[in-house]
Amino acid sequence: MTSYPMHTLDTAPAEAQAPLTVLRETFGFVPGAAAVMANSPALLNSFFSAFGHFRGGGTFTPAERQVLLLSNAVANTSEWAVAFHTLEALADGVPPEAVEAVRRGELPGDPRLAALSALTVAFIEKRGHLDEKDVHAFTSAGFGEEQLFEVITGVAISAMTNYSANVARPPLEPAVEPHAWTASA
């Protein structure tokens, strides 16, 4: 359990209530990472805005978006986020075998999803210093070079949730519990 407050709509600072309301309406619960991010309305509102643009104005399909977010969660060894994005990936149509591959730190069998996952992990591991091979593998799978910048958005929003969850260690919500994941040593 966490020593950081897990805010609800009743306990959150006024500036954090609007995004928590939308998240609760969207998922049926306030996700644990958001509940702890509400300790900093600046963090929660920055995440909420960036995620809204990523989801609403991005070019990735829902399944691609979830592969990107799940790959980030595994690369950041965020147990809460891996479980949450497993639930979301399956709901958004990512094949179960692709989800399991990413959870194991492997690439999905689908070449397009594999290229997206590999680029996402490369961004994190190389701290943005991609080489031509990374970019070529991504664009050869049918992605545009401009989508590299969209991956940066996904990496940035994941850093907010993954790091918050890694620091505060919120418990898994009942809907997420079946997808629990433990980082290997």
Short mmCIF file of C-alpha atoms in Angstrom, two decimals:
data_model
loop_
_atom_site.label_atom_id
_atom_site.label_comp_id
_atom_site.label_asym_id
_atom_site.label_seq_id
_atom_site.Cartn_x
_atom_site.Cartn_y
_atom_site.Cartn_z
CA MET A 1 0.00 0.00 0.00
CA THR A 2 0.97 3.58 -0.46
CA SER A 3 1.77 6.25 2.09
CA TYR A 4 0.62 8.88 -0.41
CA PRO A 5 -3.03 9.90 -0.34
CA MET A 6 -5.19 8.09 -2.87
CA HIS A 7 -7.58 10.88 -3.73
CA THR A 8 -11.23 10.40 -4.53
CA LEU A 9 -13.57 12.98 -5.97
CA ASP A 10 -14.42 13.92 -2.38
CA THR A 11 -10.83 14.39 -1.18
CA ALA A 12 -9.02 15.70 -4.26
CA PRO A 13 -8.00 19.33 -4.49
CA ALA A 14 -10.55 21.36 -6.46
CA GLU A 15 -8.12 21.72 -9.39
CA ALA A 16 -7.90 17.91 -9.72
CA GLN A 17 -11.60 17.09 -9.53
CA ALA A 18 -12.52 17.63 -13.20
CA PRO A 19 -10.01 15.14 -14.62
CA LEU A 20 -10.80 12.60 -11.90
CA THR A 21 -14.50 12.90 -12.75
CA VAL A 22 -13.85 12.21 -16.42
CA LEU A 23 -11.57 9.27 -15.61
CA ARG A 24 -14.18 7.76 -13.30
CA GLU A 25 -16.84 8.17 -15.98
CA THR A 26 -14.53 6.61 -18.58
CA PHE A 27 -13.30 3.59 -16.60
CA GLY A 28 -15.96 3.20 -13.93
CA PHE A 29 -13.33 3.92 -11.27
CA VAL A 30 -10.57 6.44 -10.62
CA PRO A 31 -7.37 4.70 -11.75
CA GLY A 32 -4.83 4.40 -8.94
CA ALA A 33 -2.12 6.35 -10.72
CA ALA A 34 -4.53 9.25 -11.26
CA ALA A 35 -5.63 9.06 -7.63
CA VAL A 36 -2.04 9.63 -6.51
CA MET A 37 -1.26 12.16 -9.25
CA ALA A 38 -4.12 14.23 -7.81
CA ASN A 39 -1.70 15.12 -5.00
CA SER A 40 -0.26 17.47 -7.60
CA PRO A 41 -3.01 19.07 -9.67
CA ALA A 42 -0.31 20.41 -12.02
CA LEU A 43 0.84 16.84 -12.73
CA LEU A 44 -2.66 15.40 -13.09
CA ASN A 45 -3.88 18.21 -15.34
CA SER A 46 -0.73 18.06 -17.50
CA PHE A 47 -1.19 14.31 -17.91
CA PHE A 48 -4.90 14.66 -18.61
CA SER A 49 -4.36 17.31 -21.28
CA ALA A 50 -1.53 15.44 -22.99
CA PHE A 51 -3.42 12.14 -22.89
CA GLY A 52 -6.49 13.82 -24.37
CA HIS A 53 -4.47 15.05 -27.32
CA PHE A 54 -2.71 11.70 -27.70
CA ARG A 55 -5.97 9.79 -27.67
CA GLY A 56 -8.21 12.29 -29.44
CA GLY A 57 -5.85 13.82 -31.96
CA GLY A 58 -3.34 11.06 -32.52
CA THR A 59 -2.97 8.84 -35.54
CA PHE A 60 -2.45 5.49 -33.82
CA THR A 61 -5.33 3.05 -33.62
CA PRO A 62 -6.61 2.21 -30.13
CA ALA A 63 -4.76 -1.13 -30.30
CA GLU A 64 -1.51 0.54 -31.42
CA ARG A 65 -1.85 3.15 -28.68
CA GLN A 66 -2.21 0.40 -26.07
CA VAL A 67 0.81 -1.54 -27.39
CA LEU A 68 2.82 1.68 -27.08
CA LEU A 69 1.57 2.35 -23.53
CA LEU A 70 2.01 -1.26 -22.43
CA SER A 71 5.54 -1.33 -23.89
CA ASN A 72 6.32 1.84 -21.92
CA ALA A 73 4.95 0.33 -18.72
CA VAL A 74 7.09 -2.80 -19.11
CA ALA A 75 10.20 -0.78 -20.00
CA ASN A 76 9.60 1.40 -16.93
CA THR A 77 8.86 -1.71 -14.80
CA SER A 78 5.64 -0.13 -13.57
CA GLU A 79 3.64 -3.00 -12.14
CA TRP A 80 0.45 -0.97 -11.74
CA ALA A 81 0.66 0.40 -15.30
CA VAL A 82 1.40 -3.00 -16.86
CA ALA A 83 -1.70 -4.45 -15.21
CA PHE A 84 -3.85 -1.45 -16.17
CA HIS A 85 -2.68 -1.36 -19.79
CA THR A 86 -3.11 -5.11 -20.10
CA LEU A 87 -6.79 -4.61 -19.30
CA GLU A 88 -7.03 -1.71 -21.72
CA ALA A 89 -5.06 -3.45 -24.49
CA LEU A 90 -7.33 -6.47 -24.42
CA ALA A 91 -10.40 -4.20 -24.40
CA ASP A 92 -9.01 -2.26 -27.38
CA GLY A 93 -8.51 -5.38 -29.48
CA VAL A 94 -4.83 -6.18 -29.06
CA PRO A 95 -4.53 -9.94 -29.58
CA PRO A 96 -3.89 -11.74 -26.27
CA GLU A 97 -0.68 -13.30 -27.62
CA ALA A 98 0.66 -9.83 -28.48
CA VAL A 99 -0.22 -8.56 -25.00
CA GLU A 100 1.55 -11.52 -23.39
CA ALA A 101 4.64 -11.02 -25.57
CA VAL A 102 4.94 -7.38 -24.51
CA ARG A 103 4.39 -8.32 -20.85
CA ARG A 104 7.34 -10.75 -21.18
CA GLY A 105 9.50 -7.98 -22.65
CA GLU A 106 9.32 -9.52 -26.11
CA LEU A 107 8.05 -8.18 -29.40
CA PRO A 108 4.57 -9.09 -30.65
CA GLY A 109 4.40 -11.40 -33.66
CA ASP A 110 2.59 -8.79 -35.77
CA PRO A 111 5.32 -6.83 -37.62
CA ARG A 112 3.60 -3.45 -37.27
CA LEU A 113 2.96 -3.85 -33.54
CA ALA A 114 6.49 -5.21 -33.11
CA ALA A 115 7.98 -2.13 -34.80
CA LEU A 116 5.92 0.20 -32.62
CA SER A 117 6.85 -1.65 -29.44
CA ALA A 118 10.54 -1.76 -30.39
CA LEU A 119 10.66 1.95 -31.16
CA THR A 120 8.89 2.79 -27.92
CA VAL A 121 11.39 0.79 -25.88
CA ALA A 122 14.29 2.27 -27.88
CA PHE A 123 13.11 5.79 -27.03
CA ILE A 124 13.18 4.93 -23.33
CA GLU A 125 16.40 2.93 -23.29
CA LYS A 126 18.28 5.38 -25.52
CA ARG A 127 16.70 8.46 -23.93
CA GLY A 128 15.56 9.68 -27.30
CA HIS A 129 18.86 9.16 -29.12
CA LEU A 130 17.52 6.95 -31.90
CA ASP A 131 19.73 5.75 -34.69
CA GLU A 132 18.87 5.25 -38.35
CA LYS A 133 18.19 1.55 -37.79
CA ASP A 134 15.49 2.36 -35.19
CA VAL A 135 13.78 4.86 -37.49
CA HIS A 136 14.05 2.60 -40.56
CA ALA A 137 12.49 -0.37 -38.75
CA PHE A 138 9.58 1.86 -37.66
CA THR A 139 8.95 3.45 -41.06
CA SER A 140 9.41 0.13 -42.88
CA ALA A 141 6.46 -1.21 -40.89
CA GLY A 142 4.25 1.46 -42.47
CA PHE A 143 4.51 4.27 -39.92
CA GLY A 144 5.31 7.81 -40.98
CA GLU A 145 8.34 9.70 -39.70
CA GLU A 146 6.00 12.27 -38.15
CA GLN A 147 4.60 9.49 -35.97
CA LEU A 148 7.97 9.35 -34.20
CA PHE A 149 6.89 12.54 -32.46
CA GLU A 150 3.59 10.97 -31.48
CA VAL A 151 5.54 8.15 -29.84
CA ILE A 152 7.33 10.83 -27.80
CA THR A 153 3.93 11.97 -26.54
CA GLY A 154 3.12 8.42 -25.46
CA VAL A 155 6.49 8.05 -23.73
CA ALA A 156 5.97 11.38 -21.92
CA ILE A 157 2.48 10.61 -20.64
CA SER A 158 3.63 7.15 -19.62
CA ALA A 159 6.48 8.67 -17.65
CA MET A 160 3.93 10.66 -15.67
CA THR A 161 1.74 7.67 -14.80
CA ASN A 162 4.46 5.02 -14.58
CA TYR A 163 6.71 7.09 -12.34
CA SER A 164 3.80 8.17 -10.15
CA ALA A 165 2.73 4.55 -9.75
CA ASN A 166 6.32 3.45 -9.13
CA VAL A 167 6.73 6.03 -6.36
CA ALA A 168 3.33 5.61 -4.70
CA ARG A 169 2.62 1.92 -5.46
CA PRO A 170 -1.18 2.20 -5.56
CA PRO A 171 -3.14 -1.01 -5.15
CA LEU A 172 -4.67 -2.59 -8.21
CA GLU A 173 -8.33 -1.93 -8.78
CA PRO A 174 -10.59 -5.03 -8.78
CA ALA A 175 -11.02 -4.84 -12.57
CA VAL A 176 -7.24 -4.73 -13.00
CA GLU A 177 -6.27 -7.40 -10.43
CA PRO A 178 -6.58 -10.35 -12.86
CA HIS A 179 -3.81 -8.73 -14.93
CA ALA A 180 -1.30 -8.29 -12.09
CA TRP A 181 2.32 -8.32 -13.23
CA THR A 182 5.55 -8.46 -11.33
CA ALA A 183 8.77 -7.04 -12.72
CA SER A 184 11.45 -9.70 -13.09
CA ALA A 185 14.72 -9.11 -11.29
#
